[in-house]
Every structure is written in structure tokens, then in C-alpha cells.
Coordinates of C-alpha atoms in Angstrom, one line a residue:
X970 CA 137.1 60.5 38.9
X971 CA 133.7 58.6 39.6
X972 CA 131.4 60.8 41.6
X973 CA 128.4 58.5 41.3
X974 CA 130.2 55.9 43.4
X975 CA 129.5 58.3 46.2
X976 CA 125.8 56.6 46.4
X977 CA 127.4 53.3 46.7
X978 CA 130.4 53.8 49.2
X979 CA 129.0 56.9 51.2
X980 CA 126.0 57.3 53.4
X981 CA 124.8 60.3 51.1
X982 CA 121.9 58.9 49.5
X983 CA 120.4 57.9 52.8
X984 CA 120.9 61.3 54.6
X985 CA 118.3 64.0 54.7
X986 CA 118.8 67.5 56.1
X987 CA 116.0 68.9 58.3
X988 CA 116.5 72.3 57.8
X989 CA 114.6 75.3 59.8
X990 CA 115.3 79.0 60.6
X991 CA 112.6 78.6 63.7
X992 CA 110.3 81.1 62.1
X993 CA 107.2 79.0 62.4
X994 CA 107.7 76.2 65.1
X995 CA 105.0 74.0 65.7
X996 CA 102.1 75.9 67.6
X997 CA 104.7 78.3 69.0
X998 CA 105.5 80.4 65.8
X999 CA 108.8 82.5 65.6
X1000 CA 110.8 81.4 68.5
X1001 CA 114.1 81.0 66.8
X1002 CA 116.3 78.1 65.5
X1003 CA 117.7 76.8 68.8
X1004 CA 114.3 76.8 70.7
X1005 CA 112.8 74.7 67.7
X1006 CA 115.6 72.1 68.0
X1007 CA 113.6 69.6 69.7
X1008 CA 110.9 69.6 66.9
X1009 CA 113.6 68.8 64.3
X1010 CA 115.0 66.0 66.5
X1011 CA 111.4 64.5 66.5
X1012 CA 111.4 64.6 62.9
X1013 CA 115.0 62.9 62.7
X1014 CA 113.6 60.1 65.1
X1015 CA 110.7 59.5 62.9
X1016 CA 112.6 59.2 59.7
X1017 CA 114.9 56.9 61.6
X1018 CA 112.3 54.6 63.2
X1019 CA 109.8 54.7 60.3
X1020 CA 111.9 54.8 57.1
X1021 CA 115.3 54.1 58.1
X1022 CA 116.6 57.5 57.0
X1023 CA 119.6 59.4 58.5
X1024 CA 117.7 62.7 59.4
X1025 CA 120.3 65.7 60.3
X1026 CA 118.7 68.8 62.0
X1027 CA 120.2 71.8 60.4
X1028 CA 119.6 75.1 62.2
X1029 CA 120.1 78.3 60.4
X1030 CA 120.2 81.3 62.3
X1031 CA 118.7 83.9 60.0
X1032 CA 115.4 85.1 58.7
X1033 CA 116.7 86.4 55.5
X1034 CA 115.8 84.0 52.4
X1035 CA 119.1 84.5 50.8
X1036 CA 120.9 83.3 53.9
X1037 CA 118.9 80.3 54.3
X1038 CA 119.3 79.3 50.5
X1039 CA 123.2 80.0 50.6
X1040 CA 123.4 78.0 53.5
X1041 CA 121.4 74.8 52.4
X1042 CA 123.4 75.1 48.8
X1043 CA 126.6 75.0 50.6
X1044 CA 125.8 71.6 52.8
X1045 CA 123.8 70.0 50.1
X1046 CA 126.6 67.6 49.0
X1047 CA 126.3 65.8 52.3
X1048 CA 122.6 64.9 51.6
X1049 CA 120.2 62.7 49.3
X1050 CA 117.4 65.2 50.0
X1051 CA 116.4 68.4 51.8
X1052 CA 113.5 68.7 54.0
X1053 CA 112.4 72.4 54.6
X1054 CA 110.8 72.4 58.1
X1055 CA 109.0 75.3 60.2
X1056 CA 109.8 78.2 58.0
X1057 CA 107.2 80.9 57.9
X1058 CA 105.2 82.0 54.8
X1059 CA 105.7 83.6 52.5
X1060 CA 109.5 83.1 52.9
X1061 CA 109.1 79.4 52.7
X1062 CA 107.6 79.5 49.3
X1063 CA 110.7 81.6 47.8
X1064 CA 113.3 79.4 49.6
X1065 CA 111.8 76.1 48.4
X1066 CA 111.4 77.3 44.6
X1067 CA 115.0 78.7 44.6
X1068 CA 116.4 75.3 46.2
X1069 CA 114.4 73.3 43.9
X1070 CA 115.6 74.8 41.1
X1071 CA 119.3 75.0 42.0
X1072 CA 119.8 71.5 43.4
X1073 CA 119.5 68.4 41.6
X1074 CA 118.2 66.4 44.7
X1075 CA 114.7 66.5 46.3
X1076 CA 113.7 69.7 48.4
X1077 CA 110.5 69.5 50.0
X1078 CA 108.8 71.9 52.4
X1079 CA 106.8 69.4 54.8
X1080 CA 104.5 71.9 56.4
X1081 CA 103.3 72.5 52.7
X1082 CA 103.4 69.3 51.0
X1083 CA 103.4 66.6 53.7
X1084 CA 100.4 68.0 55.3
X1085 CA 98.7 68.1 51.6
X1086 CA 99.6 64.6 51.3
X1087 CA 97.8 63.3 54.3
X1088 CA 94.8 65.8 53.9
X1089 CA 94.3 64.3 50.2
X1090 CA 94.6 60.7 51.8
X1091 CA 91.8 61.6 54.4
X1092 CA 89.7 62.9 51.6
X1093 CA 90.1 60.0 49.4
X1094 CA 88.9 58.0 52.5
X1095 CA 86.0 60.1 53.1
X1096 CA 85.0 60.1 49.4
X1097 CA 85.2 56.2 49.4
X1098 CA 83.1 56.2 52.5
X1099 CA 80.4 58.9 51.6
X1100 CA 80.3 58.9 47.9
X1101 CA 81.5 62.4 47.8
X1102 CA 83.1 63.3 44.4
X1103 CA 86.0 65.0 45.1
X1104 CA 86.6 66.7 41.7
X1105 CA 83.0 68.3 42.0
X1106 CA 83.3 69.0 45.8
X1107 CA 83.1 72.4 47.2
X1108 CA 86.3 72.7 49.1
X1109 CA 87.0 75.2 51.8
X1110 CA 90.4 76.1 53.1
X1111 CA 90.8 78.1 56.3
X1112 CA 94.3 79.3 56.7
X1113 CA 96.3 80.0 53.4
X1114 CA 99.7 79.8 54.5
X1115 CA 102.3 77.2 53.9
X1116 CA 100.0 74.2 54.9
X1117 CA 97.0 75.7 52.9
X1118 CA 98.9 76.7 50.0
X1119 CA 100.4 73.0 49.7
X1120 CA 97.0 71.8 50.2
X1121 CA 95.5 73.9 47.4
X1122 CA 98.4 72.8 45.1
X1123 CA 97.9 69.1 45.6
X1124 CA 94.1 69.2 45.2
X1125 CA 94.3 71.3 42.2
X1126 CA 96.7 68.7 40.8
X1127 CA 94.3 66.0 41.8
X1128 CA 91.5 67.8 39.8
X1129 CA 89.4 69.6 42.3
X1130 CA 87.7 72.4 40.4
X1131 CA 86.1 74.5 43.4
X1132 CA 88.3 76.1 46.3
X1133 CA 87.5 78.9 48.4
X1134 CA 89.8 80.2 51.0
X1135 CA 89.9 82.6 54.0
X1136 CA 93.0 84.3 55.4
X1137 CA 93.8 87.4 57.4
X1138 CA 97.0 88.0 55.5
X1139 CA 95.8 89.7 52.3
X1140 CA 99.3 88.6 50.8
X1141 CA 98.3 85.0 51.3
X1142 CA 94.8 85.5 49.9
X1143 CA 96.2 87.0 46.6
X1144 CA 98.7 84.2 46.1
X1145 CA 95.8 81.8 46.8
X1146 CA 93.5 83.9 44.1
X1147 CA 96.5 83.9 41.7
X1148 CA 96.6 80.1 42.0
X1149 CA 93.0 79.8 41.0
X1150 CA 91.3 80.1 44.5
X1151 CA 88.6 82.4 45.4
X1152 CA 89.3 84.4 48.6
X1153 CA 86.3 85.1 50.9
X1154 CA 86.1 85.4 54.8
X1155 CA 85.7 82.7 57.5
X1156 CA 82.1 82.8 57.4
X1157 CA 82.0 82.4 53.4
X1158 CA 84.3 79.3 53.7
X1159 CA 81.8 77.7 56.3
X1160 CA 78.6 78.6 54.7
X1161 CA 79.7 77.4 51.2
X1162 CA 82.0 74.3 51.6
X1163 CA 81.1 70.8 51.6
X1164 CA 84.5 70.1 52.8
X1165 CA 86.6 72.4 55.2
X1166 CA 90.3 72.2 55.9
X1167 CA 91.8 74.5 58.8
X1168 CA 95.4 75.0 59.2
X1169 CA 95.4 78.5 61.0
X1170 CA 97.3 77.6 64.2
X1171 CA 94.2 79.3 65.9
X1172 CA 92.5 77.3 68.5
X1173 CA 88.9 77.3 68.6
X1174 CA 88.6 79.6 65.8
X1175 CA 85.6 78.0 64.3
X1176 CA 82.5 78.2 66.4
X1177 CA 80.1 75.3 66.7
X1178 CA 77.2 77.4 65.2
X1179 CA 79.2 77.7 61.9
X1180 CA 79.2 74.1 61.3
X1181 CA 76.6 73.0 58.5
X1182 CA 74.9 69.7 58.6
X1183 CA 76.7 67.0 56.4
X1184 CA 80.1 68.7 56.2
X1185 CA 83.4 67.3 56.7
X1186 CA 85.7 69.3 58.7
X1187 CA 89.5 68.5 59.4
X1188 CA 90.7 71.3 61.9
X1189 CA 94.5 70.5 61.9
X1190 CA 96.5 72.9 64.0
X1191 CA 98.4 71.4 66.6
X1192 CA 98.4 71.0 69.5
X1193 CA 94.9 72.8 69.7
X1194 CA 92.4 72.4 66.8
X1195 CA 90.2 75.1 65.2
X1196 CA 87.2 73.2 66.5
X1197 CA 87.1 70.0 68.6
X1198 CA 86.1 67.1 66.2
X1199 CA 83.6 65.7 68.6
X1200 CA 82.0 69.1 69.0
X1201 CA 81.9 69.6 65.2
X1202 CA 80.3 66.1 64.8
X1203 CA 77.6 66.8 67.6
X1204 CA 76.9 70.0 65.4
X1205 CA 76.0 68.0 62.4
X1206 CA 79.5 67.3 60.5
X1207 CA 79.3 64.0 59.1
X1208 CA 83.1 63.6 59.6
X1209 CA 85.8 65.6 61.7
X1210 CA 89.2 65.1 62.7
X1211 CA 92.1 66.9 64.1
X1212 CA 96.0 67.1 63.6
X1213 CA 96.7 64.1 65.9
X1214 CA 95.4 61.7 63.4
X1215 CA 95.4 63.6 60.1
X1216 CA 99.4 64.4 60.6
X1217 CA 102.1 64.7 58.1
X1218 CA 104.3 62.3 60.2
X1219 CA 102.3 59.7 58.2
X1220 CA 103.6 61.1 54.8
X1221 CA 106.8 62.5 54.9
X1222 CA 109.2 59.5 56.0
X1223 CA 107.8 57.1 53.0
X1224 CA 107.7 60.0 50.7
X1225 CA 111.6 60.7 51.1
X1226 CA 112.3 57.1 51.6
X1227 CA 110.7 56.5 47.7
X1228 CA 112.5 59.5 46.4
X1229 CA 115.8 58.4 47.7
X1230 CA 115.3 54.6 46.7
X1231 CA 114.3 55.9 43.1
X1232 CA 117.2 58.5 42.9
X1233 CA 114.7 61.2 42.2
X1234 CA 115.9 64.8 41.5
X1235 CA 112.6 66.2 43.0
X1236 CA 109.3 65.3 44.7
X1237 CA 106.6 66.1 42.3
X1238 CA 102.7 66.2 42.4
X1239 CA 102.2 62.8 40.7
X1240 CA 104.5 61.2 43.4
X1241 CA 102.4 63.2 46.2
X1242 CA 99.0 62.1 44.9
X1243 CA 100.3 58.3 44.6
X1244 CA 101.5 58.7 48.4
X1245 CA 97.9 60.0 49.2
X1246 CA 96.5 57.0 47.5
X1247 CA 98.5 54.4 49.3
X1248 CA 97.9 56.0 52.6
X1249 CA 94.3 55.9 52.0
X1250 CA 94.4 52.5 50.8
X1251 CA 96.0 51.2 54.0
X1252 CA 93.1 52.9 56.1
X1253 CA 91.3 50.5 58.4
X1254 CA 87.6 50.2 57.9
X1255 CA 85.8 53.4 59.2
X1256 CA 89.1 55.4 59.7
X1257 CA 90.3 58.1 57.4
X1258 CA 93.8 57.3 57.7
X1259 CA 95.9 54.6 59.3
X1260 CA 97.1 54.9 62.8

């Protein structure tokens, strides 16, 4: 008779589903949901240890977006929020959009938006240290899949005006341009950008000869970056980092904690920007983000 009492007497508002179909598992690709279970368990541990959230790994054995959406819809009453994890592009975009529209709880694809929050935090720190004006900076994205798409969206929301991007997948390039970016090739990104963010999953993709003096390079693919940060700095980059330090584990536990505590129905761009600003504010002197 009083459904709202579930928030008081049940664990629902502190439960988050960590949903994957195993199509884009960290550094390994499409290995299936069961092989991806250790990554989901790791995310659940981070939720518990860092934010006191009950994270439940949910493996969906299907690559069909309709099946994934139906499965999550059916179990959604158990949870206060849904965290989509390691689902490949472009299916991840459709799945997130449909679930976000259908459910009255937050739905967030972490590979897109968790990564974007930490990238923006790192860039805010860089702008503070170097005087770089992000709104006017020439931004370059290498890799326009889930992470690249989320980064583009958040940078646009923050007010960055100029973003070029490269991806071998033409569908991703078309999506990027439809969202206001300009698609070029890898050499074009490296030649024209003051800040380069790479999320391709391809180790050593960026040659040291491509690095320009004074560039900022965030090579974020795990476990092996597109270019070693030390090599990038030796080649002239003013700052360089990889995915071990600029990592979405710094964002998603607190982002979900805040959304659950606020009883939010979604996690919007303003919340992501606020999270980025908070992370940057806690970065030790000389570092881009906290440890």
C-alpha cells in the first residue's frame, strides 16, 4: 500500500546492478559474460569499499540489445541504480538510452561517463597548472567508441568548442560528427590538437614522432596505453598520463553514492561536471587527480 517505504525498510536504495554482456571486457574485448565476471566482481568490491554500496554483478548472455534491455527492465525493482559495464559500441548507446527512458532510477554506462568524469577532472587540473583555457583549447580524441563518445559529450556540456576525433570505425566517426565534432585521421588529431585523449584499446598506437612540443596526452587504454607517458614527456609533451592514474574507479563509486543519496532519477551532465570539479579539487599539488 505504501511502496515508498521500500526505501526505508529494504536494501533497494543501496543496491546497484553491474550489468554486462561481456562484449567489451577490459583489455580483452568480446570474451563473453562469464569470462568477464571477475571485472564485474572487482567493480562490486570498489563500490563496497569506497562508497558502501551493494554492487551485484549481473551477466546477460546475449548480444541482442532487446534482450539486454528486457532483462534489466525485469530486474530493475531490486535496485536503486543500474551500472552498465563493458558493453561494446554502438549497442551500448542504444541500451543506455532505452533504459534511461524506461526506468525511474539512474542508468549509467560507466565506460562512457565514468571515464569522461575523470578525464574532465584531469583536464581541469591541467588547466589550473598550465593556464590552458579548456573552452578554447583544441581538443583531440583518438578512439570514438564508448569512452570517446562519453568524453565528447561531457566536454561539450562543459563548454569545449573545438573537438576533432579519429576512429577506424566509420559509424563511430559519423556519430562523432553528428554530435558536433570533426572527424580526421590519427595524424590529423596529433598534428592539430593541444590536448589528446586516447581510448582505443590499441597498445602503442601513437608513435613518439607524432607528439608535439607542449601537448597534453592522456593515453587511457588499460592495461597497455597508446603511448607510454614517460616517452610522451620525453618527446615534448608537457603532461602525459595513462589509465592507471586517470581511471574511472575514481568517479563511479562517488557518482552513484551521490545519486542514490539524492534519490535522483538520472545522472545528468551537471552532476558529472560537479563530480569532475570535486575530483580535481582534491588532486595533490602537481598531480592531475588524487591517488
